[in-house]
Short mmCIF file of C-alpha atoms in Angstrom, two decimals:
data_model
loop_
_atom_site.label_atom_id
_atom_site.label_comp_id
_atom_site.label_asym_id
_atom_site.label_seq_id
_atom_site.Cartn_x
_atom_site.Cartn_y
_atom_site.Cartn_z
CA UNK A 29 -11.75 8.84 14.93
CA UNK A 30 -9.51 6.61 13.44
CA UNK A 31 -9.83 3.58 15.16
CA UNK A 32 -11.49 1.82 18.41
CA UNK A 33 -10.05 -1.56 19.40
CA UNK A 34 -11.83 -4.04 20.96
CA UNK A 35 -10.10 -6.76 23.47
CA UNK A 36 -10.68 -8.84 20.55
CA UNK A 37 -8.80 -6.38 18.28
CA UNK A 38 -6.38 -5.95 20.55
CA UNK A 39 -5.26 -9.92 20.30
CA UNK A 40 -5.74 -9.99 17.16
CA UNK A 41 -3.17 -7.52 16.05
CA UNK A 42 -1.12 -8.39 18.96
CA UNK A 43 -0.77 -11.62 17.87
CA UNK A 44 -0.60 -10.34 14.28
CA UNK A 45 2.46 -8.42 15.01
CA UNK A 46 4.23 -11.40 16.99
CA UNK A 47 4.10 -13.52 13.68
CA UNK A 48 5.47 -10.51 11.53
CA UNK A 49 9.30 -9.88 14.14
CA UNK A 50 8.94 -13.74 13.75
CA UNK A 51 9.32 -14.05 10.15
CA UNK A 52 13.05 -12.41 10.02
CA UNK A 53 14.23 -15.15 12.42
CA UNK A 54 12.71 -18.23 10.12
CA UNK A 55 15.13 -19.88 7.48
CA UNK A 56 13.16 -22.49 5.99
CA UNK A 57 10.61 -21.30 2.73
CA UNK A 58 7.70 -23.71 4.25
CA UNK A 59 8.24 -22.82 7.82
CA UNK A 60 7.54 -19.16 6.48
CA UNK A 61 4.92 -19.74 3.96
CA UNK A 62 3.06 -21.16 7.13
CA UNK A 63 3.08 -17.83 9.35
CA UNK A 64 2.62 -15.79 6.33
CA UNK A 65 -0.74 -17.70 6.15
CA UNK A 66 -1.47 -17.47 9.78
CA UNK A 67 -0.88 -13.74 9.15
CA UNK A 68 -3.35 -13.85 6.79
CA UNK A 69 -6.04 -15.49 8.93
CA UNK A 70 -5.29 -13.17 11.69
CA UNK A 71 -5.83 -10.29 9.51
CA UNK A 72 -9.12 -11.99 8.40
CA UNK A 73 -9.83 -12.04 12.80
CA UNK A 74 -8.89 -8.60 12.95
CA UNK A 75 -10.66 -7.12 9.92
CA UNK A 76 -13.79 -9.20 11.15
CA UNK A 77 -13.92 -7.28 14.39
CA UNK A 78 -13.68 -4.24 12.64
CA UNK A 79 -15.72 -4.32 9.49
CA UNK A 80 -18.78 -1.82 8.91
CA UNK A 81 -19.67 -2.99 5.32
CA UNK A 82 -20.48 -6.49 3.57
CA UNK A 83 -18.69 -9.42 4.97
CA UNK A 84 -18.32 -10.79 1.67
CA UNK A 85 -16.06 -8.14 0.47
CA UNK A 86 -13.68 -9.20 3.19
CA UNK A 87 -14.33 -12.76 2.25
CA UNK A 88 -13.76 -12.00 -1.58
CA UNK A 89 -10.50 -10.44 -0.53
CA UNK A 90 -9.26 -14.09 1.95
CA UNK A 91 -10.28 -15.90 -1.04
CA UNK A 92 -7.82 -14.15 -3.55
CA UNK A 93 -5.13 -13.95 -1.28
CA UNK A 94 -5.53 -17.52 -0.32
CA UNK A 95 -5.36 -18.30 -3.90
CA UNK A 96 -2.45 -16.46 -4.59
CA UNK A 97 -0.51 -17.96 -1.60
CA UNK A 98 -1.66 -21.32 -2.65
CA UNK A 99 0.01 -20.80 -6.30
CA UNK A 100 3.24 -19.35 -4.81
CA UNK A 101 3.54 -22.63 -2.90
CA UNK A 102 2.70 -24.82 -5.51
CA UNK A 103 5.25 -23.12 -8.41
CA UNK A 104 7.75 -22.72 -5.75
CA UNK A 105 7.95 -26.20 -5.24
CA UNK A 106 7.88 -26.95 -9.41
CA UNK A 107 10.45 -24.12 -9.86
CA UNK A 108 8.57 -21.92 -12.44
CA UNK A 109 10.17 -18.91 -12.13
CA UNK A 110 7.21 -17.58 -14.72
CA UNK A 111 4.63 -18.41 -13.42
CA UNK A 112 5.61 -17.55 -9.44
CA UNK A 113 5.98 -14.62 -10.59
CA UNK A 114 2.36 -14.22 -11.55
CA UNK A 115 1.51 -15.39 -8.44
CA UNK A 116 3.89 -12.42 -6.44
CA UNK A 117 2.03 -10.38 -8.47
CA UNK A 118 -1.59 -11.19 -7.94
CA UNK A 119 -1.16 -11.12 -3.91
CA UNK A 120 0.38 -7.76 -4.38
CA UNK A 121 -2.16 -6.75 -6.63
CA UNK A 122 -0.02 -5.28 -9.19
CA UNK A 123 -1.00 -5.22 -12.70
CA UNK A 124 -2.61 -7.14 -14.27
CA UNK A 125 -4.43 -8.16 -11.05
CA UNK A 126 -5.59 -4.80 -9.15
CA UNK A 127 -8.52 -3.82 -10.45
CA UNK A 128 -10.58 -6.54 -8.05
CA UNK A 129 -7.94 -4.40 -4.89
CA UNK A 130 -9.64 -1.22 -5.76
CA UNK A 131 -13.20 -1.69 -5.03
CA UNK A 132 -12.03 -4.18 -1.68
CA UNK A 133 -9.78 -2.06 -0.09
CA UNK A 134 -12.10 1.41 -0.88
CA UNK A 135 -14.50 0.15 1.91
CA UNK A 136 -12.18 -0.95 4.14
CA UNK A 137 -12.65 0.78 7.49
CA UNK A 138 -9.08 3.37 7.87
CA UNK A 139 -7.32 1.19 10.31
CA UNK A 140 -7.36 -2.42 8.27
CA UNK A 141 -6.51 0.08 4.50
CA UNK A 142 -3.92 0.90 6.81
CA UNK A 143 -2.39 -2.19 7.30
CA UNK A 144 -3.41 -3.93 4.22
CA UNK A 145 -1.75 -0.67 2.62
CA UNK A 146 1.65 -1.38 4.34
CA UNK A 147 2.61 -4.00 7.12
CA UNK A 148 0.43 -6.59 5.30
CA UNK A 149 2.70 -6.22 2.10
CA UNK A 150 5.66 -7.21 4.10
CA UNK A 151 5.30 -10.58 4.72
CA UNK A 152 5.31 -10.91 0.46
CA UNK A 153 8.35 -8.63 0.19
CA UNK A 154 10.72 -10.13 2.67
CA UNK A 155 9.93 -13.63 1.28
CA UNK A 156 11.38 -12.45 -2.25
CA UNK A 157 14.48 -11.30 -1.04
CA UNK A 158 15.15 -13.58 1.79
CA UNK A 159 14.83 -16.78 0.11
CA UNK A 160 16.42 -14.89 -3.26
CA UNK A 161 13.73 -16.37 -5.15
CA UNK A 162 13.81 -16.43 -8.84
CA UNK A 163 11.50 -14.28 -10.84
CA UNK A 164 10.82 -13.60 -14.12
CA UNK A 165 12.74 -10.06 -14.19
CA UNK A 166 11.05 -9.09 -17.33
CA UNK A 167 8.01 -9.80 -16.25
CA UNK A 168 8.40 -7.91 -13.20
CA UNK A 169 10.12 -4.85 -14.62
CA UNK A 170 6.81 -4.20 -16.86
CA UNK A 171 4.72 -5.36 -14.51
CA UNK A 172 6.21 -2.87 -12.11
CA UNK A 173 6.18 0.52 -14.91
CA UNK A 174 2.45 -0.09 -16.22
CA UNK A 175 1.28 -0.37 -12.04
CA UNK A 176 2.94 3.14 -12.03
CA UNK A 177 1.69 4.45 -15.20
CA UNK A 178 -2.46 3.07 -15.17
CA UNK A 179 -2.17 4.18 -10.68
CA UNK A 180 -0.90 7.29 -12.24
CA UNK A 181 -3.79 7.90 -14.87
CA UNK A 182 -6.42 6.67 -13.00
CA UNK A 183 -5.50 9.01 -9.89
CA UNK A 184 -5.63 12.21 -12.32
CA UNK A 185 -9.05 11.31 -13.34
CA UNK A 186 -10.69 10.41 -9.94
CA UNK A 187 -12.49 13.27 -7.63
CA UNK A 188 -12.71 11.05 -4.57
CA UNK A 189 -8.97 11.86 -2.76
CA UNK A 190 -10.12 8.33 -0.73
CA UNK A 191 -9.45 6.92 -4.11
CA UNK A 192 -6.48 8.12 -4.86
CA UNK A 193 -5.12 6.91 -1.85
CA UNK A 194 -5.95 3.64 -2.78
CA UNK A 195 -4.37 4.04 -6.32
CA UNK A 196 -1.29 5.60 -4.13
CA UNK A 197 -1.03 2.28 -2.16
CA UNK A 198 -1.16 0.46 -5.57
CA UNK A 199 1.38 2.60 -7.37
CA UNK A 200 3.70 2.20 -4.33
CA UNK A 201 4.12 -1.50 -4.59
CA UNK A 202 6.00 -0.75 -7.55
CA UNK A 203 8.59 1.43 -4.80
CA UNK A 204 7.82 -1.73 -2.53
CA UNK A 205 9.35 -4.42 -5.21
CA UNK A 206 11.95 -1.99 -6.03
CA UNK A 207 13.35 -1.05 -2.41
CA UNK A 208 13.66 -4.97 -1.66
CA UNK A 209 15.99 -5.50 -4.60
CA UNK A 210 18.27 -3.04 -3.07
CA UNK A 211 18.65 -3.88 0.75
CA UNK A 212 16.74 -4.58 3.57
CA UNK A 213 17.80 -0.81 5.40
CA UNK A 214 16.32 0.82 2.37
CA UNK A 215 13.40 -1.59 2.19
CA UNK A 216 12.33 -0.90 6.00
CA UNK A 217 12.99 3.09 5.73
CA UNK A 218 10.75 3.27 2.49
CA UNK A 219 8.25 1.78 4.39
CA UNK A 220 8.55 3.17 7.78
CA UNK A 221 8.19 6.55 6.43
CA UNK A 222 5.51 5.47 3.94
CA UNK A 223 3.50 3.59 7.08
CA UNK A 224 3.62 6.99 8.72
CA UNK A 225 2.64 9.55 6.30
CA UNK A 226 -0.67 7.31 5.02
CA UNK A 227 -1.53 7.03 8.80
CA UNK A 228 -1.07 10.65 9.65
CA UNK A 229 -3.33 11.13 6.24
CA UNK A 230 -5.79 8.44 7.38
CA UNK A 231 -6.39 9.97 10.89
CA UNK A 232 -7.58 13.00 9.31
CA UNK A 233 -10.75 11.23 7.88
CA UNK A 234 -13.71 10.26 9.76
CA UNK A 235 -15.76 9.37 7.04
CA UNK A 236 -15.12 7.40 3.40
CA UNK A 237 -14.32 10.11 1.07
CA UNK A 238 -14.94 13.97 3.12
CA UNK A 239 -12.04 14.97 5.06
CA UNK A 240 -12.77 16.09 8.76
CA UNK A 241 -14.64 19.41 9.18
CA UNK A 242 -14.27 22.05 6.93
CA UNK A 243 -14.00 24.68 10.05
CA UNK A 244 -10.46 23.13 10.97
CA UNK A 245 -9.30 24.61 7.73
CA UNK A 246 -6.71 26.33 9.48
CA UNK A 247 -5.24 23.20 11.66
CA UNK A 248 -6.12 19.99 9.61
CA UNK A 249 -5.77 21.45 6.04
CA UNK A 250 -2.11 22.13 6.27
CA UNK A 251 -1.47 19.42 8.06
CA UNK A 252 -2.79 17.05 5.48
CA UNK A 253 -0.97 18.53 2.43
CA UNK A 254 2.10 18.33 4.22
CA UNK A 255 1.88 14.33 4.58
CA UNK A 256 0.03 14.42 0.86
CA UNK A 257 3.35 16.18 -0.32
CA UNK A 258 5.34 13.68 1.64
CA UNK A 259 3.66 10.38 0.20
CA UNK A 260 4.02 11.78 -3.41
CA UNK A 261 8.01 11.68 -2.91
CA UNK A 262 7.87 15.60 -3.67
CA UNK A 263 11.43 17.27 -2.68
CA UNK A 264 12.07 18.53 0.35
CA UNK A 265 9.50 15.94 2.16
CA UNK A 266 10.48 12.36 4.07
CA UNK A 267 9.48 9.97 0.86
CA UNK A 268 11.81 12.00 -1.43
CA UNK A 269 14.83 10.54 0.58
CA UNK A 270 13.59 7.36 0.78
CA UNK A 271 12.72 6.95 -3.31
CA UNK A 272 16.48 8.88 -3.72
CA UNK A 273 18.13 6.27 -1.84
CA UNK A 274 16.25 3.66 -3.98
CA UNK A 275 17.40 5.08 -7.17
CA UNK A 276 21.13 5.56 -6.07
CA UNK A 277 20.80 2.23 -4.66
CA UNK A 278 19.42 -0.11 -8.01
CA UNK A 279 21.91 2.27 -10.38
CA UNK A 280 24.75 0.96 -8.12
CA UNK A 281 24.01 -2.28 -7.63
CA UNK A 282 21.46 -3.09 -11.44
CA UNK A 283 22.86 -0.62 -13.04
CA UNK A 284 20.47 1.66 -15.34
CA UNK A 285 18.36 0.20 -17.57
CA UNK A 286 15.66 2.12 -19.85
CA UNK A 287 12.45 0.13 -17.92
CA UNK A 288 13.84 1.90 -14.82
CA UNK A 289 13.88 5.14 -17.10
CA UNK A 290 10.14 4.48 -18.64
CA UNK A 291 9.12 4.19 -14.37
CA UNK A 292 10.39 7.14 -13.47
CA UNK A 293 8.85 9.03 -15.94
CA UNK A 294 5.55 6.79 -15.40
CA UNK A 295 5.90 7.56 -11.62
CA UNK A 296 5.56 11.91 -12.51
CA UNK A 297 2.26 11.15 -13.44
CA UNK A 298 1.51 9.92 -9.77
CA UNK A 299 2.75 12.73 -8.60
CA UNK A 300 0.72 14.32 -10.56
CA UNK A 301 -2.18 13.10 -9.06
CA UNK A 302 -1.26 13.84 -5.21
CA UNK A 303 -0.94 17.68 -6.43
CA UNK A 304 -4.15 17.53 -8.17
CA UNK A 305 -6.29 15.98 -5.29
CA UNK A 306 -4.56 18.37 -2.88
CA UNK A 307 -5.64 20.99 -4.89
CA UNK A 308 -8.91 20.00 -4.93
CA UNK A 309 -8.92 19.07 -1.26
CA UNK A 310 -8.39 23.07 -0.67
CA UNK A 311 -10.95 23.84 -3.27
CA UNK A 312 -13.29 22.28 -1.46
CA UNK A 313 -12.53 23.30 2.04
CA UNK A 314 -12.47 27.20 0.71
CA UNK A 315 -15.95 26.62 -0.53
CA UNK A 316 -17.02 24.61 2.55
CA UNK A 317 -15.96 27.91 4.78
CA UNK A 318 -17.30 30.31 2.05
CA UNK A 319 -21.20 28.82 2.54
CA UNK A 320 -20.51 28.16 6.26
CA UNK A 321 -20.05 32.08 6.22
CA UNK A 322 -22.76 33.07 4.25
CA UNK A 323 -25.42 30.97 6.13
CA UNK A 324 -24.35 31.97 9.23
#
């Protein structure tokens, strides 16, 4: 089951979900940096009503996204474009800061590695491009190709597909960043389809790591490699239209530049990885049915 909410859930992410529509209506930086924490403590709410494992994992995780909020404020204000940048990228947890994301977000029951996977990396995105705020481009363009590349190489050498979901929503960010330099349309279709194929992927997991019973082989199995295929950008699935329109979109508007180059060929070895755990996904289902069969 993917989720149960409780009438405490419920107004939780209700209320979570008011403050998000009310962010594209606000025009002043402070006014926004305000909801976005609000946000933040009503994802702490909701994840608190939900949470199965240690409390202080969640707490670890307020703590560095408090911090990271708290610098974006203060070098906002002081108008170092360097070091806000730094900041953008430790809240997004983009390299160098994702390594403490990894073993957070793992235990994270599906529904909140959901949202912190998606709608909770809006709030970050839309503040970039809405207030045009000035980065350190060169800082960002690396930061952005060595996310890809270390997601990439790290999801070829895990066995747990959990974990290479969480790499996944890592390596995205990179598409994230990108898709907000273009337009908002391209931002919010990346995302929309993106939302949808890592909940369709997410529903078909009841547990941390084992995908649902190996007797559905026939249903769920095909099912999940289709969405798999779809959230590695893999021609002819939803995410390949959405990354094509975010290439066509930064040539035409940036113009080519050889980082872009070096992340596209970074970003093959993501893909990489999606093929590989889907393989092994069906290797282990096959051999799940095979002893099913034998002991019975």
């Amino acid at each position: 089951m993917f989720i149960i909410f409780s009438p405490y859930s419920f107004l939780f992410l209700s209320t979570y979900l008011m403050f998000m529509f009310s962010l594209l209506s606000i025009s002043s930086f402070y006014y926004y940096w305000s909801v976005m924490e609000l946000m933040m403590l009503l994802f702490m709410g909701l994840s608190y009503t939900l949470f199965v494992s240690s409390y202080s994992q969640l707490m670890i995780y307020f703590l560095i996204q408090a911090l990271s909020s708290f610098l974006i404020l203060v070098f906002y204000i002081y108008d170092y474009s360097s070091l806000l940048t730094v900041s953008f990228l430790m809240k997004l947890s983009m390299f160098p800061f994702f390594m403490w994301y990894i073993n957070l977000i793992y235990r994270f029951p599906n529904f909140m590695f959901w949202l912190a996977s998606t709608l909770h990396k809006v709030p970050a995105m839309l503040m970039i491009n809405i207030f045009s705020l000035h980065l350190d481009m060169s800082s960002l363009w690396l930061s952005i190709a060595l996310t890809t590349f270390i997601s990439g190489l790290m999801m070829l050498s895990v066995l747990d597909f959990r974990m290479v979901l969480v790499l996944s929503s890592i390596g995205n960010n990179s598409w994230f960043l990108l898709s907000q330099m273009t337009n908002m349309f391209t931002f919010w279709l990346f995302i929309s389809i993106y939302s949808l194929s890592l909940f369709f992927i997410l529903s078909e997991f009841k547990g941390l790591s084992k995908p649902l019973t190996s007797i559905s082989f026939q249903s769920s199995s095909y099912s999940l490699s289709f969405w798999v295929l779809s959230l590695s950008g893999m021609p002819p699935f939803p995410l390949f239209y959405g990354k094509m329109l975010i290439i066509l979109s930064l040539i035409s508007t940036l113009g080519f530049n050889y980082m872009f180059l070096v992340f596209l060929v970074f970003n093959s070895l993501m893909v990489m990885g999606y093929i590989q755990s889907m393989m092994k996904h069906f290797i282990y289902v096959y051999n799940s049915n095979i002893h099913y069969l034998l002991k019975y």
